[in-house]
Amino acid sequence: MPPTDKKILSIFGTRPEAIKMAPVIRALEQTPGIKSLVAVTAQHREMLDQVLTLFKIEPDFDLNIMKPGQDLFEITSGILLGLRGVFERSKPDLVLVHGDTTTCTAAALAAFYQEIPIGHVEAGLRTGDLRAPFPEEANRSIVSRIASMHFAPTNTSKKNLLAENINEKIIWVTGNTVIDALLSVRNTIHDHNPYDWLTLPNKTVKAIENIPEKLILITGHRRENFGQGFIDFCAALIKIAEHNPRWLLVYPVHLNPNVQKPVFDLLQNARNIHLIPPQEYLPFTWLLDSCDLVITDSGGIQEEAPSLGKPVLVTRAVTERPEAVDAGTVILVGTNPNTIADQAVDILTNNTRYAAMSEAHNPYGDGHAAQRIVDAILEFKIPKKTKPAPF
Ligand code: UD1
Ligand code: UDP
């Protein structure tokens, strides 16, 4: 009799989870002995759909929970209640969640409540500060307590898990799947005509084709930076733009209203700052590959930029991704406007420093993380119940 397929349900809901789970889903789908199902919470809607379209992922379940300006209570309760029925209908052997969003933690909790084993992709990242990033550090720590398989992207993240007494036998160091995704699109981006990308305004393509003295790519969305943090961040960008009129700053603005409002209020009149919509992954990779410097508080971009040899200023006090800081490509600058502006100008005008920082590094992966995850799932004896045996 042929062995029964392992039924794996991957659950995600935001843009970065979709980008990082796409290679895993592709690998699961291509593996005999596995039946792959996908549930999206749609914690993000437009920004999620951009990725689903690019990677041709058709979810089996869509909770469609996003509401404008949603809070953490609404996201968490919507996912918990929505997944109950999904689990009843799909009866997975293993649920895969990714990273540290509220989708990740609420989905893991829902699986735990129904005693379905959990595999945690991108496990073990830690800042050591429960409030930074907020709520992600708590989110990922909670999932580590209840997961049955931990896919750590690096040895540093494995060490973090071991320090929390997670059994080494259920930790696999795989590399980060974001590098799989990046490498899968990177070689194709220059085959495209940038004027064809619908999310990228022609005006911005034209300004880049006119070869600005320096091109800086910017993103920002962390909750702990809302309010004064974003005001300071914008002040830094104005300072950089005004003092360097031949530089171009391109900023795809996250759709969160807490980001949109200060950014458009403070920056929309700056001549050499282009505020553009969130980019599909291909044009975003093109921008990343074309720029000289990145200023961001994003997690995923801290991982992608080093492998393209792009220096990064991270507008946060702490990072859970120390590998590229150690390699010298990433610098933590916080949100002080003078520090951000001074560092950006120094890196872009000091050739020796720039050369050292822009050496390409791949501390986060080699493009084969998804296959390692699938291999681990194939070989692992998935426990039938997550509840510990009675004393
Ligand atoms: C979320 C995650 C964060 C992750 C980030 C990636 C939580 C608590 N936060 O933050 O960990 O780093 O995604 O980008 O899980 N919106 C839209 N359309 C979209 C997406 C968002 O309109 O496609 C707007 C909506 O008004 C929504 C708001 O943005 O209510 C906030 O979205 P939410 O997912 O709550 O938080 P993010 O800041 O995106
Ligand atoms: N990204 C994108 N379009 C954009 C901005 C970012 O495709 O306009 C990609 C980026 O390449 C990375 C991911 O989205 O893979 C990072 O998402 P985000 O910064 O929203 O979340 P985080 O990684 O901080 O959780």
mmCIF file with all atom_site columns, N, CA and C in Angstrom, residues 138-196:
data_model
loop_
_atom_site.group_PDB
_atom_site.id
_atom_site.type_symbol
_atom_site.label_atom_id
_atom_site.label_alt_id
_atom_site.label_comp_id
_atom_site.label_asym_id
_atom_site.label_entity_id
_atom_site.label_seq_id
_atom_site.pdbx_PDB_ins_code
_atom_site.Cartn_x
_atom_site.Cartn_y
_atom_site.Cartn_z
_atom_site.occupancy
_atom_site.B_iso_or_equiv
_atom_site.pdbx_formal_charge
_atom_site.auth_seq_id
_atom_site.auth_comp_id
_atom_site.auth_asym_id
_atom_site.auth_atom_id
_atom_site.pdbx_PDB_model_num
ATOM 1   N N  . ALA A 1 138 ? 7.782  39.331 21.057  1.00 0.00 ? 138 ALA A N  1
ATOM 2   C CA . ALA A 1 138 ? 6.905  38.456 21.848  1.00 0.00 ? 138 ALA A CA 1
ATOM 3   C C  . ALA A 1 138 ? 6.272  37.410 20.943  1.00 0.00 ? 138 ALA A C  1
ATOM 4   N N  . ASN A 1 139 ? 5.820  37.815 19.770  1.00 0.00 ? 139 ASN A N  1
ATOM 5   C CA . ASN A 1 139 ? 5.175  36.874 18.844  1.00 0.00 ? 139 ASN A CA 1
ATOM 6   C C  . ASN A 1 139 ? 6.058  35.658 18.576  1.00 0.00 ? 139 ASN A C  1
ATOM 7   N N  . ARG A 1 140 ? 7.299  35.922 18.191  1.00 0.00 ? 140 ARG A N  1
ATOM 8   C CA . ARG A 1 140 ? 8.146  34.769 17.814  1.00 0.00 ? 140 ARG A CA 1
ATOM 9   C C  . ARG A 1 140 ? 8.544  33.940 19.033  1.00 0.00 ? 140 ARG A C  1
ATOM 10  N N  . SER A 1 141 ? 8.691  34.586 20.181  1.00 0.00 ? 141 SER A N  1
ATOM 11  C CA . SER A 1 141 ? 9.055  33.829 21.389  1.00 0.00 ? 141 SER A CA 1
ATOM 12  C C  . SER A 1 141 ? 7.919  32.888 21.787  1.00 0.00 ? 141 SER A C  1
ATOM 13  N N  . ILE A 1 142 ? 6.685  33.355 21.648  1.00 0.00 ? 142 ILE A N  1
ATOM 14  C CA . ILE A 1 142 ? 5.527  32.519 21.987  1.00 0.00 ? 142 ILE A CA 1
ATOM 15  C C  . ILE A 1 142 ? 5.495  31.279 21.081  1.00 0.00 ? 142 ILE A C  1
ATOM 16  N N  . VAL A 1 143 ? 5.726  31.492 19.790  1.00 0.00 ? 143 VAL A N  1
ATOM 17  C CA . VAL A 1 143 ? 5.673  30.359 18.856  1.00 0.00 ? 143 VAL A CA 1
ATOM 18  C C  . VAL A 1 143 ? 6.762  29.338 19.185  1.00 0.00 ? 143 VAL A C  1
ATOM 19  N N  . SER A 1 144 ? 7.911  29.803 19.625  1.00 0.00 ? 144 SER A N  1
ATOM 20  C CA . SER A 1 144 ? 8.985  28.858 19.972  1.00 0.00 ? 144 SER A CA 1
ATOM 21  C C  . SER A 1 144 ? 8.573  27.930 21.113  1.00 0.00 ? 144 SER A C  1
ATOM 22  N N  . ARG A 1 145 ? 7.710  28.394 21.995  1.00 0.00 ? 145 ARG A N  1
ATOM 23  C CA . ARG A 1 145 ? 7.271  27.554 23.123  1.00 0.00 ? 145 ARG A CA 1
ATOM 24  C C  . ARG A 1 145 ? 6.354  26.420 22.661  1.00 0.00 ? 145 ARG A C  1
ATOM 25  N N  . ILE A 1 146 ? 5.669  26.608 21.525  1.00 0.00 ? 146 ILE A N  1
ATOM 26  C CA . ILE A 1 146 ? 4.628  25.622 21.182  1.00 0.00 ? 146 ILE A CA 1
ATOM 27  C C  . ILE A 1 146 ? 4.898  24.880 19.863  1.00 0.00 ? 146 ILE A C  1
ATOM 28  N N  . ALA A 1 147 ? 6.022  25.195 19.209  1.00 0.00 ? 147 ALA A N  1
ATOM 29  C CA . ALA A 1 147 ? 6.289  24.536 17.922  1.00 0.00 ? 147 ALA A CA 1
ATOM 30  C C  . ALA A 1 147 ? 6.946  23.166 18.119  1.00 0.00 ? 147 ALA A C  1
ATOM 31  N N  . SER A 1 148 ? 6.720  22.278 17.145  1.00 0.00 ? 148 SER A N  1
ATOM 32  C CA . SER A 1 148 ? 7.334  20.940 17.163  1.00 0.00 ? 148 SER A CA 1
ATOM 33  C C  . SER A 1 148 ? 8.551  20.855 16.249  1.00 0.00 ? 148 SER A C  1
ATOM 34  N N  . MET A 1 149 ? 8.640  21.777 15.271  1.00 0.00 ? 149 MET A N  1
ATOM 35  C CA . MET A 1 149 ? 9.800  21.830 14.375  1.00 0.00 ? 149 MET A CA 1
ATOM 36  C C  . MET A 1 149 ? 10.216 23.295 14.252  1.00 0.00 ? 149 MET A C  1
ATOM 37  N N  . HIS A 1 150 ? 11.518 23.549 14.420  1.00 0.00 ? 150 HIS A N  1
ATOM 38  C CA . HIS A 1 150 ? 12.020 24.935 14.385  1.00 0.00 ? 150 HIS A CA 1
ATOM 39  C C  . HIS A 1 150 ? 13.022 25.050 13.242  1.00 0.00 ? 150 HIS A C  1
ATOM 40  N N  . PHE A 1 151 ? 12.697 25.855 12.240  1.00 0.00 ? 151 PHE A N  1
ATOM 41  C CA . PHE A 1 151 ? 13.601 26.046 11.110  1.00 0.00 ? 151 PHE A CA 1
ATOM 42  C C  . PHE A 1 151 ? 14.349 27.365 11.313  1.00 0.00 ? 151 PHE A C  1
ATOM 43  N N  . ALA A 1 152 ? 15.558 27.236 11.848  1.00 0.00 ? 152 ALA A N  1
ATOM 44  C CA . ALA A 1 152 ? 16.350 28.426 12.178  1.00 0.00 ? 152 ALA A CA 1
ATOM 45  C C  . ALA A 1 152 ? 17.133 28.847 10.937  1.00 0.00 ? 152 ALA A C  1
ATOM 46  N N  . PRO A 1 153 ? 17.089 30.137 10.577  1.00 0.00 ? 153 PRO A N  1
ATOM 47  C CA . PRO A 1 153 ? 17.806 30.529 9.363   1.00 0.00 ? 153 PRO A CA 1
ATOM 48  C C  . PRO A 1 153 ? 19.330 30.504 9.524   1.00 0.00 ? 153 PRO A C  1
ATOM 49  N N  . THR A 1 154 ? 19.827 30.770 10.722  1.00 0.00 ? 154 THR A N  1
ATOM 50  C CA . THR A 1 154 ? 21.290 30.833 10.905  1.00 0.00 ? 154 THR A CA 1
ATOM 51  C C  . THR A 1 154 ? 21.676 30.118 12.202  1.00 0.00 ? 154 THR A C  1
ATOM 52  N N  . ASN A 1 155 ? 22.983 29.937 12.377  1.00 0.00 ? 155 ASN A N  1
ATOM 53  C CA . ASN A 1 155 ? 23.457 29.333 13.633  1.00 0.00 ? 155 ASN A CA 1
ATOM 54  C C  . ASN A 1 155 ? 23.178 30.225 14.824  1.00 0.00 ? 155 ASN A C  1
ATOM 55  N N  . THR A 1 156 ? 23.189 31.540 14.594  1.00 0.00 ? 156 THR A N  1
ATOM 56  C CA . THR A 1 156 ? 22.886 32.462 15.700  1.00 0.00 ? 156 THR A CA 1
ATOM 57  C C  . THR A 1 156 ? 21.463 32.221 16.196  1.00 0.00 ? 156 THR A C  1
ATOM 58  N N  . SER A 1 157 ? 20.528 32.045 15.259  1.00 0.00 ? 157 SER A N  1
ATOM 59  C CA . SER A 1 157 ? 19.145 31.818 15.702  1.00 0.00 ? 157 SER A CA 1
ATOM 60  C C  . SER A 1 157 ? 19.012 30.443 16.365  1.00 0.00 ? 157 SER A C  1
ATOM 61  N N  . LYS A 1 158 ? 19.775 29.465 15.891  1.00 0.00 ? 158 LYS A N  1
ATOM 62  C CA . LYS A 1 158 ? 19.756 28.159 16.573  1.00 0.00 ? 158 LYS A CA 1
ATOM 63  C C  . LYS A 1 158 ? 20.240 28.318 18.026  1.00 0.00 ? 158 LYS A C  1
ATOM 64  N N  . LYS A 1 159 ? 21.323 29.080 18.202  1.00 0.00 ? 159 LYS A N  1
ATOM 65  C CA . LYS A 1 159 ? 21.854 29.281 19.572  1.00 0.00 ? 159 LYS A CA 1
ATOM 66  C C  . LYS A 1 159 ? 20.808 29.939 20.458  1.00 0.00 ? 159 LYS A C  1
ATOM 67  N N  . ASN A 1 160 ? 20.052 30.890 19.884  1.00 0.00 ? 160 ASN A N  1
ATOM 68  C CA . ASN A 1 160 ? 18.996 31.543 20.690  1.00 0.00 ? 160 ASN A CA 1
ATOM 69  C C  . ASN A 1 160 ? 17.965 30.523 21.158  1.00 0.00 ? 160 ASN A C  1
ATOM 70  N N  . LEU A 1 161 ? 17.636 29.582 20.305  1.00 0.00 ? 161 LEU A N  1
ATOM 71  C CA . LEU A 1 161 ? 16.642 28.562 20.670  1.00 0.00 ? 161 LEU A CA 1
ATOM 72  C C  . LEU A 1 161 ? 17.218 27.616 21.725  1.00 0.00 ? 161 LEU A C  1
ATOM 73  N N  . LEU A 1 162 ? 18.471 27.228 21.535  1.00 0.00 ? 162 LEU A N  1
ATOM 74  C CA . LEU A 1 162 ? 19.099 26.332 22.523  1.00 0.00 ? 162 LEU A CA 1
ATOM 75  C C  . LEU A 1 162 ? 19.140 27.009 23.893  1.00 0.00 ? 162 LEU A C  1
ATOM 76  N N  . ALA A 1 163 ? 19.386 28.321 23.882  1.00 0.00 ? 163 ALA A N  1
ATOM 77  C CA . ALA A 1 163 ? 19.443 29.055 25.157  1.00 0.00 ? 163 ALA A CA 1
ATOM 78  C C  . ALA A 1 163 ? 18.087 29.073 25.849  1.00 0.00 ? 163 ALA A C  1
ATOM 79  N N  . GLU A 1 164 ? 17.021 28.809 25.087  1.00 0.00 ? 164 GLU A N  1
ATOM 80  C CA . GLU A 1 164 ? 15.675 28.740 25.682  1.00 0.00 ? 164 GLU A CA 1
ATOM 81  C C  . GLU A 1 164 ? 15.256 27.284 25.904  1.00 0.00 ? 164 GLU A C  1
ATOM 82  N N  . ASN A 1 165 ? 16.265 26.401 25.928  1.00 0.00 ? 165 ASN A N  1
ATOM 83  C CA . ASN A 1 165 ? 16.042 24.978 26.233  1.00 0.00 ? 165 ASN A CA 1
ATOM 84  C C  . ASN A 1 165 ? 15.181 24.245 25.209  1.00 0.00 ? 165 ASN A C  1
ATOM 85  N N  . ILE A 1 166 ? 15.204 24.704 23.963  1.00 0.00 ? 166 ILE A N  1
ATOM 86  C CA . ILE A 1 166 ? 14.532 23.940 22.905  1.00 0.00 ? 166 ILE A CA 1
ATOM 87  C C  . ILE A 1 166 ? 15.461 22.776 22.542  1.00 0.00 ? 166 ILE A C  1
ATOM 88  N N  . ASN A 1 167 ? 14.879 21.597 22.397  1.00 0.00 ? 167 ASN A N  1
ATOM 89  C CA . ASN A 1 167 ? 15.654 20.396 22.113  1.00 0.00 ? 167 ASN A CA 1
ATOM 90  C C  . ASN A 1 167 ? 16.356 20.510 20.754  1.00 0.00 ? 167 ASN A C  1
ATOM 91  N N  . GLU A 1 168 ? 17.667 20.279 20.744  1.00 0.00 ? 168 GLU A N  1
ATOM 92  C CA . GLU A 1 168 ? 18.444 20.430 19.508  1.00 0.00 ? 168 GLU A CA 1
ATOM 93  C C  . GLU A 1 168 ? 17.915 19.521 18.381  1.00 0.00 ? 168 GLU A C  1
ATOM 94  N N  . LYS A 1 169 ? 17.307 18.393 18.775  1.00 0.00 ? 169 LYS A N  1
ATOM 95  C CA . LYS A 1 169 ? 16.845 17.426 17.757  1.00 0.00 ? 169 LYS A CA 1
ATOM 96  C C  . LYS A 1 169 ? 15.693 17.979 16.916  1.00 0.00 ? 169 LYS A C  1
ATOM 97  N N  . ILE A 1 170 ? 15.039 19.032 17.403  1.00 0.00 ? 170 ILE A N  1
ATOM 98  C CA . ILE A 1 170 ? 13.914 19.559 16.614  1.00 0.00 ? 170 ILE A CA 1
ATOM 99  C C  . ILE A 1 170 ? 14.235 20.959 16.051  1.00 0.00 ? 170 ILE A C  1
ATOM 100 N N  . ILE A 1 171 ? 15.563 21.237 15.949  1.00 0.00 ? 171 ILE A N  1
ATOM 101 C CA . ILE A 1 171 ? 15.995 22.492 15.304  1.00 0.00 ? 171 ILE A CA 1
ATOM 102 C C  . ILE A 1 171 ? 16.782 22.129 14.044  1.00 0.00 ? 171 ILE A C  1
ATOM 103 N N  . TRP A 1 172 ? 16.435 22.768 12.938  1.00 0.00 ? 172 TRP A N  1
ATOM 104 C CA . TRP A 1 172 ? 17.171 22.578 11.686  1.00 0.00 ? 172 TRP A CA 1
ATOM 105 C C  . TRP A 1 172 ? 17.677 23.946 11.224  1.00 0.00 ? 172 TRP A C  1
ATOM 106 N N  . VAL A 1 173 ? 18.968 24.056 10.941  1.00 0.00 ? 173 VAL A N  1
ATOM 107 C CA . VAL A 1 173 ? 19.497 25.322 10.396  1.00 0.00 ? 173 VAL A CA 1
ATOM 108 C C  . VAL A 1 173 ? 19.386 25.233 8.878   1.00 0.00 ? 173 VAL A C  1
ATOM 109 N N  . THR A 1 174 ? 18.593 26.117 8.312   1.00 0.00 ? 174 THR A N  1
ATOM 110 C CA . THR A 1 174 ? 18.220 25.953 6.893   1.00 0.00 ? 174 THR A CA 1
ATOM 111 C C  . THR A 1 174 ? 18.695 27.084 5.988   1.00 0.00 ? 174 THR A C  1
ATOM 112 N N  . GLY A 1 175 ? 19.108 28.220 6.550   1.00 0.00 ? 175 GLY A N  1
ATOM 113 C CA . GLY A 1 175 ? 19.230 29.442 5.746   1.00 0.00 ? 175 GLY A CA 1
ATOM 114 C C  . GLY A 1 175 ? 17.858 30.096 5.679   1.00 0.00 ? 175 GLY A C  1
ATOM 115 N N  . ASN A 1 176 ? 17.834 31.346 5.250   1.00 0.00 ? 176 ASN A N  1
ATOM 116 C CA . ASN A 1 176 ? 16.550 32.057 5.192   1.00 0.00 ? 176 ASN A CA 1
ATOM 117 C C  . ASN A 1 176 ? 15.941 31.935 3.796   1.00 0.00 ? 176 ASN A C  1
ATOM 118 N N  . THR A 1 177 ? 14.656 31.592 3.773   1.00 0.00 ? 177 THR A N  1
ATOM 119 C CA . THR A 1 177 ? 13.981 31.393 2.489   1.00 0.00 ? 177 THR A CA 1
ATOM 120 C C  . THR A 1 177 ? 13.873 32.689 1.681   1.00 0.00 ? 177 THR A C  1
ATOM 121 N N  . VAL A 1 178 ? 14.107 33.850 2.335   1.00 0.00 ? 178 VAL A N  1
ATOM 122 C CA . VAL A 1 178 ? 14.049 35.100 1.563   1.00 0.00 ? 178 VAL A CA 1
ATOM 123 C C  . VAL A 1 178 ? 15.132 35.112 0.486   1.00 0.00 ? 178 VAL A C  1
ATOM 124 N N  . ILE A 1 179 ? 16.238 34.450 0.761   1.00 0.00 ? 179 ILE A N  1
ATOM 125 C CA . ILE A 1 179 ? 17.320 34.426 -0.243  1.00 0.00 ? 179 ILE A CA 1
ATOM 126 C C  . ILE A 1 179 ? 16.901 33.527 -1.420  1.00 0.00 ? 179 ILE A C  1
ATOM 127 N N  . ASP A 1 180 ? 16.156 32.442 -1.124  1.00 0.00 ? 180 ASP A N  1
ATOM 128 C CA . ASP A 1 180 ? 15.605 31.622 -2.224  1.00 0.00 ? 180 ASP A CA 1
ATOM 129 C C  . ASP A 1 180 ? 14.732 32.505 -3.124  1.00 0.00 ? 180 ASP A C  1
ATOM 130 N N  . ALA A 1 181 ? 13.859 33.303 -2.471  1.00 0.00 ? 181 ALA A N  1
ATOM 131 C CA . ALA A 1 181 ? 12.931 34.144 -3.252  1.00 0.00 ? 181 ALA A CA 1
ATOM 132 C C  . ALA A 1 181 ? 13.706 35.187 -4.052  1.00 0.00 ? 181 ALA A C  1
ATOM 133 N N  . LEU A 1 182 ? 14.655 35.826 -3.376  1.00 0.00 ? 182 LEU A N  1
ATOM 134 C CA . LEU A 1 182 ? 15.431 36.888 -4.040  1.00 0.00 ? 182 LEU A CA 1
ATOM 135 C C  . LEU A 1 182 ? 16.190 36.329 -5.246  1.00 0.00 ? 182 LEU A C  1
ATOM 136 N N  . LEU A 1 183 ? 16.867 35.199 -5.047  1.00 0.00 ? 183 LEU A N  1
ATOM 137 C CA . LEU A 1 183 ? 17.655 34.633 -6.153  1.00 0.00 ? 183 LEU A CA 1
ATOM 138 C C  . LEU A 1 183 ? 16.754 34.181 -7.307  1.00 0.00 ? 183 LEU A C  1
ATOM 139 N N  . SER A 1 184 ? 15.515 33.764 -6.960  1.00 0.00 ? 184 SER A N  1
ATOM 140 C CA . SER A 1 184 ? 14.635 33.288 -8.034  1.00 0.00 ? 184 SER A CA 1
ATOM 141 C C  . SER A 1 184 ? 14.174 34.430 -8.939  1.00 0.00 ? 184 SER A C  1
ATOM 142 N N  . VAL A 1 185 ? 14.178 35.669 -8.435  1.00 0.00 ? 185 VAL A N  1
ATOM 143 C CA . VAL A 1 185 ? 13.737 36.785 -9.293  1.00 0.00 ? 185 VAL A CA 1
ATOM 144 C C  . VAL A 1 185 ? 14.897 37.661 -9.774  1.00 0.00 ? 185 VAL A C  1
ATOM 145 N N  . ARG A 1 186 ? 16.000 37.616 -9.057  1.00 0.00 ? 186 ARG A N  1
ATOM 146 C CA . ARG A 1 186 ? 17.070 38.578 -9.305  1.00 0.00 ? 186 ARG A CA 1
ATOM 147 C C  . ARG A 1 186 ? 17.571 38.584 -10.748 1.00 0.00 ? 186 ARG A C  1
ATOM 148 N N  . ASN A 1 187 ? 17.782 37.385 -11.287 1.00 0.00 ? 187 ASN A N  1
ATOM 149 C CA . ASN A 1 187 ? 18.356 37.321 -12.637 1.00 0.00 ? 187 ASN A CA 1
ATOM 150 C C  . ASN A 1 187 ? 17.375 37.720 -13.719 1.00 0.00 ? 187 ASN A C  1
ATOM 151 N N  . THR A 1 188 ? 16.097 37.847 -13.359 1.00 0.00 ? 188 THR A N  1
ATOM 152 C CA . THR A 1 188 ? 15.119 38.175 -14.392 1.00 0.00 ? 188 THR A CA 1
ATOM 153 C C  . THR A 1 188 ? 14.787 39.674 -14.422 1.00 0.00 ? 188 THR A C  1
ATOM 154 N N  . ILE A 1 189 ? 15.183 40.402 -13.375 1.00 0.00 ? 189 ILE A N  1
ATOM 155 C CA . ILE A 1 189 ? 14.654 41.774 -13.288 1.00 0.00 ? 189 ILE A CA 1
ATOM 156 C C  . ILE A 1 189 ? 15.126 42.671 -14.419 1.00 0.00 ? 189 ILE A C  1
ATOM 157 N N  . HIS A 1 190 ? 16.358 42.425 -14.890 1.00 0.00 ? 190 HIS A N  1
ATOM 158 C CA . HIS A 1 190 ? 16.867 43.319 -15.931 1.00 0.00 ? 190 HIS A CA 1
ATOM 159 C C  . HIS A 1 190 ? 16.337 42.961 -17.324 1.00 0.00 ? 190 HIS A C  1
ATOM 160 N N  . ASP A 1 191 ? 15.572 41.848 -17.404 1.00 0.00 ? 191 ASP A N  1
ATOM 161 C CA . ASP A 1 191 ? 14.917 41.525 -18.685 1.00 0.00 ? 191 ASP A CA 1
ATOM 162 C C  . ASP A 1 191 ? 13.646 42.344 -18.866 1.00 0.00 ? 191 ASP A C  1
ATOM 163 N N  . HIS A 1 192 ? 13.207 43.014 -17.796 1.00 0.00 ? 192 HIS A N  1
ATOM 164 C CA . HIS A 1 192 ? 11.943 43.759 -17.859 1.00 0.00 ? 192 HIS A CA 1
ATOM 165 C C  . HIS A 1 192 ? 12.187 45.207 -18.263 1.00 0.00 ? 192 HIS A C  1
ATOM 166 N N  . ASN A 1 193 ? 11.154 45.804 -18.848 1.00 0.00 ? 193 ASN A N  1
ATOM 167 C CA . ASN A 1 193 ? 11.182 47.242 -19.081 1.00 0.00 ? 193 ASN A CA 1
ATOM 168 C C  . ASN A 1 193 ? 10.547 47.898 -17.855 1.00 0.00 ? 193 ASN A C  1
ATOM 169 N N  . PRO A 1 194 ? 11.319 48.678 -17.090 1.00 0.00 ? 194 PRO A N  1
ATOM 170 C CA . PRO A 1 194 ? 10.768 49.227 -15.836 1.00 0.00 ? 194 PRO A CA 1
ATOM 171 C C  . PRO A 1 194 ? 9.509  50.071 -16.057 1.00 0.00 ? 194 PRO A C  1
ATOM 172 N N  . TYR A 1 195 ? 9.334  50.595 -17.286 1.00 0.00 ? 195 TYR A N  1
ATOM 173 C CA . TYR A 1 195 ? 8.112  51.385 -17.549 1.00 0.00 ? 195 TYR A CA 1
ATOM 174 C C  . TYR A 1 195 ? 6.866  50.500 -17.569 1.00 0.00 ? 195 TYR A C  1
ATOM 175 N N  . ASP A 1 196 ? 7.064  49.183 -17.684 1.00 0.00 ? 196 ASP A N  1
ATOM 176 C CA . ASP A 1 196 ? 5.906  48.270 -17.716 1.00 0.00 ? 196 ASP A CA 1
ATOM 177 C C  . ASP A 1 196 ? 5.382  47.931 -16.324 1.00 0.00 ? 196 ASP A C  1
#
